[in-house]
PDB file of C-alpha atoms in Angstrom:
ATOM      1  CA  UNK A   1    -184.150 -35.643 -85.748  1.00 41.00           C
ATOM      2  CA  UNK A   2    -184.384 -36.402 -89.494  1.00 42.00           C
ATOM      3  CA  UNK A   3    -182.275 -34.881 -92.296  1.00 41.00           C
ATOM      4  CA  UNK A   4    -185.278 -33.224 -93.753  1.00 43.00           C
ATOM      5  CA  UNK A   5    -185.903 -31.366 -90.579  1.00 40.00           C
ATOM      6  CA  UNK A   6    -182.316 -29.948 -90.633  1.00 38.00           C
ATOM      7  CA  UNK A   7    -182.691 -28.857 -94.203  1.00 43.00           C
ATOM      8  CA  UNK A   8    -186.043 -27.190 -93.643  1.00 42.00           C
ATOM      9  CA  UNK A   9    -185.797 -23.336 -94.268  1.00 49.00           C
ATOM     10  CA  UNK A  10    -186.916 -22.622 -90.741  1.00 48.00           C
ATOM     11  CA  UNK A  11    -183.677 -23.891 -89.528  1.00 42.00           C
ATOM     12  CA  UNK A  12    -181.173 -22.743 -92.242  1.00 49.00           C
ATOM     13  CA  UNK A  13    -182.947 -19.736 -93.768  1.00 54.00           C
ATOM     14  CA  UNK A  14    -182.842 -18.867 -97.462  1.00 57.00           C
ATOM     15  CA  UNK A  15    -179.865 -17.534 -99.339  1.00 54.00           C
ATOM     16  CA  UNK A  16    -180.016 -16.280-102.992  1.00 58.00           C
ATOM     17  CA  UNK A  17    -176.844 -16.534-105.038  1.00 57.00           C
ATOM     18  CA  UNK A  18    -176.636 -14.369-108.138  1.00 58.00           C
ATOM     19  CA  UNK A  19    -173.241 -14.481-109.877  1.00 55.00           C
ATOM     20  CA  UNK A  20    -170.866 -13.116-107.263  1.00 54.00           C
ATOM     21  CA  UNK A  21    -173.534 -11.710-105.070  1.00 56.00           C
ATOM     22  CA  UNK A  22    -175.124 -13.594-102.108  1.00 55.00           C
ATOM     23  CA  UNK A  23    -178.199 -12.192-100.534  1.00 60.00           C
ATOM     24  CA  UNK A  24    -179.986 -13.324 -97.320  1.00 57.00           C
ATOM     25  CA  UNK A  25    -183.550 -13.640 -98.373  1.00 55.00           C
ATOM     26  CA  UNK A  26    -184.876 -14.961 -95.083  1.00 57.00           C
ATOM     27  CA  UNK A  27    -183.183 -15.653 -91.707  1.00 57.00           C
ATOM     28  CA  UNK A  28    -183.659 -18.849 -89.856  1.00 55.00           C
ATOM     29  CA  UNK A  29    -186.520 -18.767 -87.514  1.00 50.00           C
ATOM     30  CA  UNK A  30    -185.410 -21.445 -85.161  1.00 47.00           C
ATOM     31  CA  UNK A  31    -182.151 -22.524 -83.660  1.00 45.00           C
ATOM     32  CA  UNK A  32    -181.537 -26.251 -83.977  1.00 42.00           C
ATOM     33  CA  UNK A  33    -179.766 -26.352 -80.546  1.00 42.00           C
ATOM     34  CA  UNK A  34    -182.945 -25.175 -78.879  1.00 41.00           C
ATOM     35  CA  UNK A  35    -184.872 -27.996 -80.606  1.00 37.00           C
ATOM     36  CA  UNK A  36    -182.768 -30.735 -79.194  1.00 38.00           C
ATOM     37  CA  UNK A  37    -184.124 -33.168 -76.591  1.00 36.00           C
ATOM     38  CA  UNK A  38    -183.374 -32.213 -73.026  1.00 39.00           C
ATOM     39  CA  UNK A  39    -179.914 -32.721 -71.761  1.00 35.00           C
ATOM     40  CA  UNK A  40    -179.089 -36.013 -70.294  1.00 38.00           C
ATOM     41  CA  UNK A  41    -179.545 -36.099 -66.542  1.00 42.00           C
ATOM     42  CA  UNK A  42    -176.371 -35.720 -64.514  1.00 48.00           C
ATOM     43  CA  UNK A  43    -175.589 -39.064 -63.046  1.00 65.00           C
ATOM     44  CA  UNK A  44    -173.555 -37.749 -60.116  1.00 80.00           C
ATOM     45  CA  UNK A  45    -173.254 -34.373 -58.609  1.00 92.00           C
ATOM     46  CA  UNK A  46    -170.248 -35.113 -56.489  1.00 95.00           C
ATOM     47  CA  UNK A  47    -166.655 -36.303 -57.031  1.00 95.00           C
ATOM     48  CA  UNK A  48    -166.191 -39.959 -58.172  1.00 94.00           C
ATOM     49  CA  UNK A  49    -164.089 -41.294 -55.386  1.00 94.00           C
ATOM     50  CA  UNK A  50    -162.810 -44.789 -54.993  1.00 90.00           C
ATOM     51  CA  UNK A  51    -160.730 -45.255 -51.766  1.00 87.00           C
ATOM     52  CA  UNK A  52    -157.508 -43.488 -52.831  1.00 92.00           C
ATOM     53  CA  UNK A  53    -155.504 -42.390 -49.765  1.00 94.00           C
ATOM     54  CA  UNK A  54    -154.618 -38.744 -49.450  1.00 95.00           C
ATOM     55  CA  UNK A  55    -150.890 -39.387 -49.836  1.00 96.00           C
ATOM     56  CA  UNK A  56    -151.517 -41.552 -52.884  1.00 97.00           C
ATOM     57  CA  UNK A  57    -153.293 -38.568 -54.674  1.00 98.00           C
ATOM     58  CA  UNK A  58    -150.128 -36.464 -54.060  1.00 98.00           C
ATOM     59  CA  UNK A  59    -147.906 -39.320 -55.372  1.00 97.00           C
ATOM     60  CA  UNK A  60    -149.923 -39.531 -58.549  1.00 97.00           C
ATOM     61  CA  UNK A  61    -149.789 -35.816 -59.105  1.00 97.00           C
ATOM     62  CA  UNK A  62    -146.031 -35.792 -58.443  1.00 96.00           C
ATOM     63  CA  UNK A  63    -145.508 -38.653 -60.944  1.00 95.00           C
ATOM     64  CA  UNK A  64    -147.510 -36.650 -63.544  1.00 95.00           C
ATOM     65  CA  UNK A  65    -145.438 -33.595 -62.938  1.00 94.00           C
ATOM     66  CA  UNK A  66    -142.138 -35.577 -63.360  1.00 92.00           C
ATOM     67  CA  UNK A  67    -143.554 -37.199 -66.497  1.00 89.00           C
ATOM     68  CA  UNK A  68    -144.361 -33.664 -67.901  1.00 82.00           C
ATOM     69  CA  UNK A  69    -140.824 -32.657 -67.291  1.00 81.00           C
ATOM     70  CA  UNK A  70    -139.145 -35.721 -68.751  1.00 77.00           C
ATOM     71  CA  UNK A  71    -141.820 -37.155 -71.045  1.00 60.00           C
ATOM     72  CA  UNK A  72    -139.464 -39.788 -72.470  1.00 59.00           C
ATOM     73  CA  UNK A  73    -140.052 -43.382 -71.338  1.00 66.00           C
ATOM     74  CA  UNK A  74    -143.857 -43.354 -70.941  1.00 66.00           C
ATOM     75  CA  UNK A  75    -146.238 -42.057 -73.676  1.00 75.00           C
ATOM     76  CA  UNK A  76    -149.624 -42.227 -72.120  1.00 89.00           C
ATOM     77  CA  UNK A  77    -150.988 -40.558 -69.073  1.00 93.00           C
ATOM     78  CA  UNK A  78    -152.768 -43.744 -68.097  1.00 94.00           C
ATOM     79  CA  UNK A  79    -149.524 -45.655 -67.974  1.00 92.00           C
ATOM     80  CA  UNK A  80    -147.973 -43.004 -65.746  1.00 94.00           C
ATOM     81  CA  UNK A  81    -150.925 -43.296 -63.293  1.00 95.00           C
ATOM     82  CA  UNK A  82    -150.807 -47.123 -63.386  1.00 94.00           C
ATOM     83  CA  UNK A  83    -147.042 -47.363 -62.798  1.00 92.00           C
ATOM     84  CA  UNK A  84    -147.314 -44.975 -59.884  1.00 94.00           C
ATOM     85  CA  UNK A  85    -150.290 -46.546 -58.105  1.00 94.00           C
ATOM     86  CA  UNK A  86    -148.631 -50.070 -58.411  1.00 93.00           C
ATOM     87  CA  UNK A  87    -145.878 -48.790 -56.062  1.00 92.00           C
ATOM     88  CA  UNK A  88    -148.449 -48.346 -53.295  1.00 93.00           C
ATOM     89  CA  UNK A  89    -151.072 -51.003 -54.120  1.00 89.00           C
ATOM     90  CA  UNK A  90    -150.896 -54.658 -54.936  1.00 85.00           C
ATOM     91  CA  UNK A  91    -152.988 -54.199 -58.060  1.00 82.00           C
ATOM     92  CA  UNK A  92    -152.077 -56.718 -60.718  1.00 78.00           C
ATOM     93  CA  UNK A  93    -155.223 -56.706 -62.783  1.00 78.00           C
ATOM     94  CA  UNK A  94    -158.240 -54.490 -63.855  1.00 87.00           C
ATOM     95  CA  UNK A  95    -155.853 -51.788 -64.947  1.00 90.00           C
ATOM     96  CA  UNK A  96    -158.332 -49.970 -67.188  1.00 92.00           C
ATOM     97  CA  UNK A  97    -161.055 -49.741 -64.576  1.00 92.00           C
ATOM     98  CA  UNK A  98    -158.696 -48.726 -61.713  1.00 93.00           C
ATOM     99  CA  UNK A  99    -157.003 -46.092 -63.839  1.00 95.00           C
ATOM    100  CA  UNK A 100    -160.371 -44.719 -64.980  1.00 95.00           C
ATOM    101  CA  UNK A 101    -161.535 -44.398 -61.375  1.00 94.00           C
ATOM    102  CA  UNK A 102    -158.403 -42.424 -60.648  1.00 96.00           C
ATOM    103  CA  UNK A 103    -158.812 -40.196 -63.630  1.00 96.00           C
ATOM    104  CA  UNK A 104    -162.318 -39.453 -62.737  1.00 95.00           C
ATOM    105  CA  UNK A 105    -161.335 -38.276 -59.321  1.00 96.00           C
ATOM    106  CA  UNK A 106    -158.411 -36.073 -60.675  1.00 97.00           C
ATOM    107  CA  UNK A 107    -160.878 -34.610 -63.087  1.00 96.00           C
ATOM    108  CA  UNK A 108    -163.620 -33.984 -60.493  1.00 96.00           C
ATOM    109  CA  UNK A 109    -161.179 -32.427 -58.105  1.00 97.00           C
ATOM    110  CA  UNK A 110    -159.920 -30.238 -60.993  1.00 97.00           C
ATOM    111  CA  UNK A 111    -156.334 -31.546 -60.495  1.00 98.00           C
ATOM    112  CA  UNK A 112    -155.665 -32.549 -64.073  1.00 97.00           C
ATOM    113  CA  UNK A 113    -157.137 -31.439 -67.377  1.00 96.00           C
ATOM    114  CA  UNK A 114    -157.338 -34.676 -69.394  1.00 94.00           C
ATOM    115  CA  UNK A 115    -158.764 -32.875 -72.482  1.00 93.00           C
ATOM    116  CA  UNK A 116    -155.657 -30.677 -72.844  1.00 93.00           C
ATOM    117  CA  UNK A 117    -153.301 -33.111 -70.995  1.00 91.00           C
ATOM    118  CA  UNK A 118    -152.106 -30.546 -68.442  1.00 94.00           C
ATOM    119  CA  UNK A 119    -151.776 -30.217 -64.623  1.00 96.00           C
ATOM    120  CA  UNK A 120    -154.170 -27.598 -63.293  1.00 97.00           C
ATOM    121  CA  UNK A 121    -153.683 -24.983 -60.721  1.00 97.00           C
ATOM    122  CA  UNK A 122    -155.149 -27.201 -58.079  1.00 97.00           C
ATOM    123  CA  UNK A 123    -152.883 -30.025 -59.176  1.00 97.00           C
ATOM    124  CA  UNK A 124    -149.835 -27.822 -58.732  1.00 97.00           C
ATOM    125  CA  UNK A 125    -151.138 -26.755 -55.330  1.00 98.00           C
ATOM    126  CA  UNK A 126    -151.396 -30.410 -54.289  1.00 98.00           C
ATOM    127  CA  UNK A 127    -147.828 -31.092 -55.533  1.00 97.00           C
ATOM    128  CA  UNK A 128    -146.472 -28.031 -53.677  1.00 97.00           C
ATOM    129  CA  UNK A 129    -148.244 -28.951 -50.485  1.00 97.00           C
ATOM    130  CA  UNK A 130    -147.060 -32.517 -50.658  1.00 97.00           C
ATOM    131  CA  UNK A 131    -143.474 -31.437 -51.320  1.00 97.00           C
ATOM    132  CA  UNK A 132    -143.510 -29.747 -47.951  1.00 96.00           C
ATOM    133  CA  UNK A 133    -143.618 -33.205 -46.293  1.00 93.00           C
ATOM    134  CA  UNK A 134    -146.136 -31.880 -43.790  1.00 95.00           C
ATOM    135  CA  UNK A 135    -149.178 -34.299 -43.757  1.00 94.00           C
ATOM    136  CA  UNK A 136    -151.451 -31.798 -42.003  1.00 94.00           C
ATOM    137  CA  UNK A 137    -150.984 -29.211 -44.783  1.00 96.00           C
ATOM    138  CA  UNK A 138    -151.681 -31.715 -47.591  1.00 97.00           C
ATOM    139  CA  UNK A 139    -154.683 -33.172 -45.710  1.00 96.00           C
ATOM    140  CA  UNK A 140    -156.192 -29.757 -45.193  1.00 95.00           C
ATOM    141  CA  UNK A 141    -155.787 -28.919 -48.989  1.00 96.00           C
ATOM    142  CA  UNK A 142    -157.178 -32.210 -50.131  1.00 97.00           C
ATOM    143  CA  UNK A 143    -160.114 -31.972 -47.696  1.00 96.00           C
ATOM    144  CA  UNK A 144    -160.874 -28.449 -49.194  1.00 96.00           C
ATOM    145  CA  UNK A 145    -160.842 -29.880 -52.674  1.00 97.00           C
ATOM    146  CA  UNK A 146    -163.136 -32.743 -51.829  1.00 97.00           C
ATOM    147  CA  UNK A 147    -165.601 -30.471 -50.035  1.00 95.00           C
ATOM    148  CA  UNK A 148    -165.625 -27.530 -52.547  1.00 94.00           C
ATOM    149  CA  UNK A 149    -164.600 -28.907 -55.916  1.00 95.00           C
ATOM    150  CA  UNK A 150    -166.010 -32.349 -55.321  1.00 95.00           C
ATOM    151  CA  UNK A 151    -169.218 -31.026 -53.763  1.00 94.00           C
ATOM    152  CA  UNK A 152    -168.817 -33.246 -50.759  1.00 96.00           C
ATOM    153  CA  UNK A 153    -170.062 -30.248 -48.773  1.00 94.00           C
ATOM    154  CA  UNK A 154    -173.500 -30.976 -49.933  1.00 94.00           C
ATOM    155  CA  UNK A 155    -173.297 -34.587 -48.620  1.00 95.00           C
ATOM    156  CA  UNK A 156    -172.039 -33.274 -45.298  1.00 95.00           C
ATOM    157  CA  UNK A 157    -175.059 -30.937 -45.067  1.00 93.00           C
ATOM    158  CA  UNK A 158    -177.344 -33.950 -45.804  1.00 93.00           C
ATOM    159  CA  UNK A 159    -175.685 -36.011 -43.017  1.00 91.00           C
ATOM    160  CA  UNK A 160    -176.262 -33.089 -40.711  1.00 89.00           C
ATOM    161  CA  UNK A 161    -179.861 -32.835 -41.570  1.00 88.00           C
ATOM    162  CA  UNK A 162    -180.289 -36.762 -41.150  1.00 86.00           C
ATOM    163  CA  UNK A 163    -178.655 -36.627 -37.796  1.00 80.00           C
ATOM    164  CA  UNK A 164    -181.094 -34.088 -36.612  1.00 79.00           C
ATOM    165  CA  UNK A 165    -184.330 -35.230 -38.283  1.00 76.00           C
ATOM    166  CA  UNK A 166    -184.288 -39.003 -38.215  1.00 68.00           C
ATOM    167  CA  UNK A 167    -184.959 -40.933 -35.045  1.00 60.00           C
ATOM    168  CA  UNK A 168    -182.777 -43.810 -33.919  1.00 64.00           C
ATOM    169  CA  UNK A 169    -180.208 -43.967 -36.680  1.00 67.00           C
ATOM    170  CA  UNK A 170    -177.835 -46.385 -34.993  1.00 63.00           C
ATOM    171  CA  UNK A 171    -177.264 -48.869 -37.891  1.00 74.00           C
ATOM    172  CA  UNK A 172    -174.722 -47.872 -40.507  1.00 78.00           C
ATOM    173  CA  UNK A 173    -176.771 -49.511 -43.322  1.00 84.00           C
ATOM    174  CA  UNK A 174    -179.937 -47.569 -42.309  1.00 83.00           C
ATOM    175  CA  UNK A 175    -177.810 -44.445 -42.077  1.00 85.00           C
ATOM    176  CA  UNK A 176    -176.410 -44.970 -45.569  1.00 88.00           C
ATOM    177  CA  UNK A 177    -179.870 -45.654 -47.057  1.00 89.00           C
ATOM    178  CA  UNK A 178    -181.139 -42.435 -45.408  1.00 90.00           C
ATOM    179  CA  UNK A 179    -178.222 -40.507 -46.992  1.00 92.00           C
ATOM    180  CA  UNK A 180    -178.828 -42.123 -50.400  1.00 93.00           C
ATOM    181  CA  UNK A 181    -182.527 -41.221 -50.390  1.00 93.00           C
ATOM    182  CA  UNK A 182    -181.667 -37.558 -49.652  1.00 93.00           C
ATOM    183  CA  UNK A 183    -178.969 -37.528 -52.373  1.00 95.00           C
ATOM    184  CA  UNK A 184    -181.562 -38.497 -54.946  1.00 94.00           C
ATOM    185  CA  UNK A 185    -184.102 -35.963 -53.435  1.00 93.00           C
ATOM    186  CA  UNK A 186    -181.528 -33.208 -53.808  1.00 92.00           C
ATOM    187  CA  UNK A 187    -180.849 -34.309 -57.391  1.00 92.00           C
ATOM    188  CA  UNK A 188    -177.039 -34.956 -56.606  1.00 94.00           C
ATOM    189  CA  UNK A 189    -177.584 -38.369 -58.315  1.00 92.00           C
ATOM    190  CA  UNK A 190    -180.225 -40.370 -60.012  1.00 89.00           C
ATOM    191  CA  UNK A 191    -181.796 -43.762 -59.334  1.00 86.00           C
ATOM    192  CA  UNK A 192    -179.339 -45.370 -61.763  1.00 88.00           C
ATOM    193  CA  UNK A 193    -176.336 -44.209 -59.614  1.00 90.00           C
ATOM    194  CA  UNK A 194    -174.902 -46.820 -57.344  1.00 90.00           C
ATOM    195  CA  UNK A 195    -175.062 -44.348 -54.371  1.00 92.00           C
ATOM    196  CA  UNK A 196    -174.628 -47.040 -51.729  1.00 88.00           C
ATOM    197  CA  UNK A 197    -171.386 -48.162 -53.367  1.00 90.00           C
ATOM    198  CA  UNK A 198    -170.237 -44.536 -53.529  1.00 94.00           C
ATOM    199  CA  UNK A 199    -171.105 -43.959 -49.844  1.00 93.00           C
ATOM    200  CA  UNK A 200    -168.804 -46.712 -48.733  1.00 91.00           C
ATOM    201  CA  UNK A 201    -165.807 -44.687 -49.806  1.00 94.00           C
ATOM    202  CA  UNK A 202    -167.324 -41.167 -49.140  1.00 95.00           C
ATOM    203  CA  UNK A 203    -168.032 -41.961 -45.451  1.00 93.00           C
ATOM    204  CA  UNK A 204    -164.515 -43.414 -45.258  1.00 93.00           C
ATOM    205  CA  UNK A 205    -162.802 -40.246 -46.556  1.00 95.00           C
ATOM    206  CA  UNK A 206    -164.998 -38.028 -44.411  1.00 95.00           C
ATOM    207  CA  UNK A 207    -163.844 -39.932 -41.390  1.00 93.00           C
ATOM    208  CA  UNK A 208    -160.232 -39.547 -42.597  1.00 93.00           C
ATOM    209  CA  UNK A 209    -160.763 -35.835 -42.580  1.00 95.00           C
ATOM    210  CA  UNK A 210    -162.183 -35.959 -39.107  1.00 94.00           C
ATOM    211  CA  UNK A 211    -165.486 -34.565 -40.455  1.00 95.00           C
ATOM    212  CA  UNK A 212    -167.794 -37.516 -39.864  1.00 92.00           C
ATOM    213  CA  UNK A 213    -167.712 -38.679 -36.318  1.00 88.00           C
ATOM    214  CA  UNK A 214    -169.241 -41.708 -34.652  1.00 80.00           C
ATOM    215  CA  UNK A 215    -169.726 -42.269 -30.984  1.00 73.00           C
ATOM    216  CA  UNK A 216    -170.742 -45.312 -28.948  1.00 68.00           C
ATOM    217  CA  UNK A 217    -173.692 -43.241 -27.413  1.00 67.00           C
ATOM    218  CA  UNK A 218    -176.610 -41.745 -29.253  1.00 62.00           C
ATOM    219  CA  UNK A 219    -176.719 -37.981 -29.473  1.00 59.00           C
ATOM    220  CA  UNK A 220    -179.664 -35.697 -28.543  1.00 57.00           C
ATOM    221  CA  UNK A 221    -181.465 -36.642 -31.724  1.00 55.00           C
ATOM    222  CA  UNK A 222    -181.033 -40.316 -31.364  1.00 56.00           C
ATOM    223  CA  UNK A 223    -178.137 -40.820 -33.832  1.00 66.00           C
ATOM    224  CA  UNK A 224    -174.556 -42.069 -33.305  1.00 72.00           C
ATOM    225  CA  UNK A 225    -173.295 -40.092 -36.292  1.00 78.00           C
ATOM    226  CA  UNK A 226    -172.633 -36.361 -36.315  1.00 83.00           C
ATOM    227  CA  UNK A 227    -170.596 -33.785 -38.243  1.00 90.00           C
ATOM    228  CA  UNK A 228    -167.523 -32.096 -36.769  1.00 92.00           C
ATOM    229  CA  UNK A 229    -167.874 -28.575 -38.200  1.00 92.00           C
ATOM    230  CA  UNK A 230    -164.583 -27.295 -36.830  1.00 91.00           C
ATOM    231  CA  UNK A 231    -162.421 -28.047 -39.827  1.00 90.00           C
ATOM    232  CA  UNK A 232    -165.188 -27.045 -42.307  1.00 91.00           C
ATOM    233  CA  UNK A 233    -166.184 -23.586 -41.023  1.00 87.00           C
ATOM    234  CA  UNK A 234    -163.001 -21.732 -42.262  1.00 84.00           C
ATOM    235  CA  UNK A 235    -163.746 -23.103 -45.755  1.00 79.00           C
ATOM    236  CA  UNK A 236    -167.340 -21.912 -45.601  1.00 71.00           C
ATOM    237  CA  UNK A 237    -166.287 -18.422 -44.448  1.00 59.00           C
ATOM    238  CA  UNK A 238    -163.780 -18.184 -47.233  1.00 55.00           C
ATOM    239  CA  UNK A 239    -166.137 -19.238 -50.097  1.00 54.00           C
TER     240      UNK A 239
END
């Protein structure tokens, strides 16, 4: 939009200044915000996840809590995350990209507010659950956050539909492509999103949660893959 368009009276109206008196001669007829081009398409409608283990998410949140309490030796939140994850992974390079992946997940699960640099209510809930040293409690909480906050529940529903509607889905690559096609159709991502790369980790974590199941035999609809709804139903009922 040109400067001239912003200065046009339709956008700013007309004011008349006479000594100490200011009079609104004509109100603006249009709002510049309404004249903007349409919002950029959302690239991803689900949490950005890159193979972090459930326990590692807790360890990172715990380290952020300790950093908030002490806040002495390390100045940047990125350095806190990097130092903690190196205790669990043999990552010696690509610090920026690895830390960014973690930050995106913590943001999408609403565990940490990076704009205000604070741990959120969800984040403290993860810390509290992890402190109990009861893996089942932490796993159930993280699963709920992925499904609800991270919108993985939508992908679960897509998998269910594919398992029922598609014939002879026995190959994992064919299965992933069918999911990717539906994700685009449901506008959870765009063509520019590397959905197949996302699905590698998404299907992994769904298996970890015992949500996505795979059997050697095909089911009634000709697929080896199906959804275990038992751990999900209580979450749906409480929404």
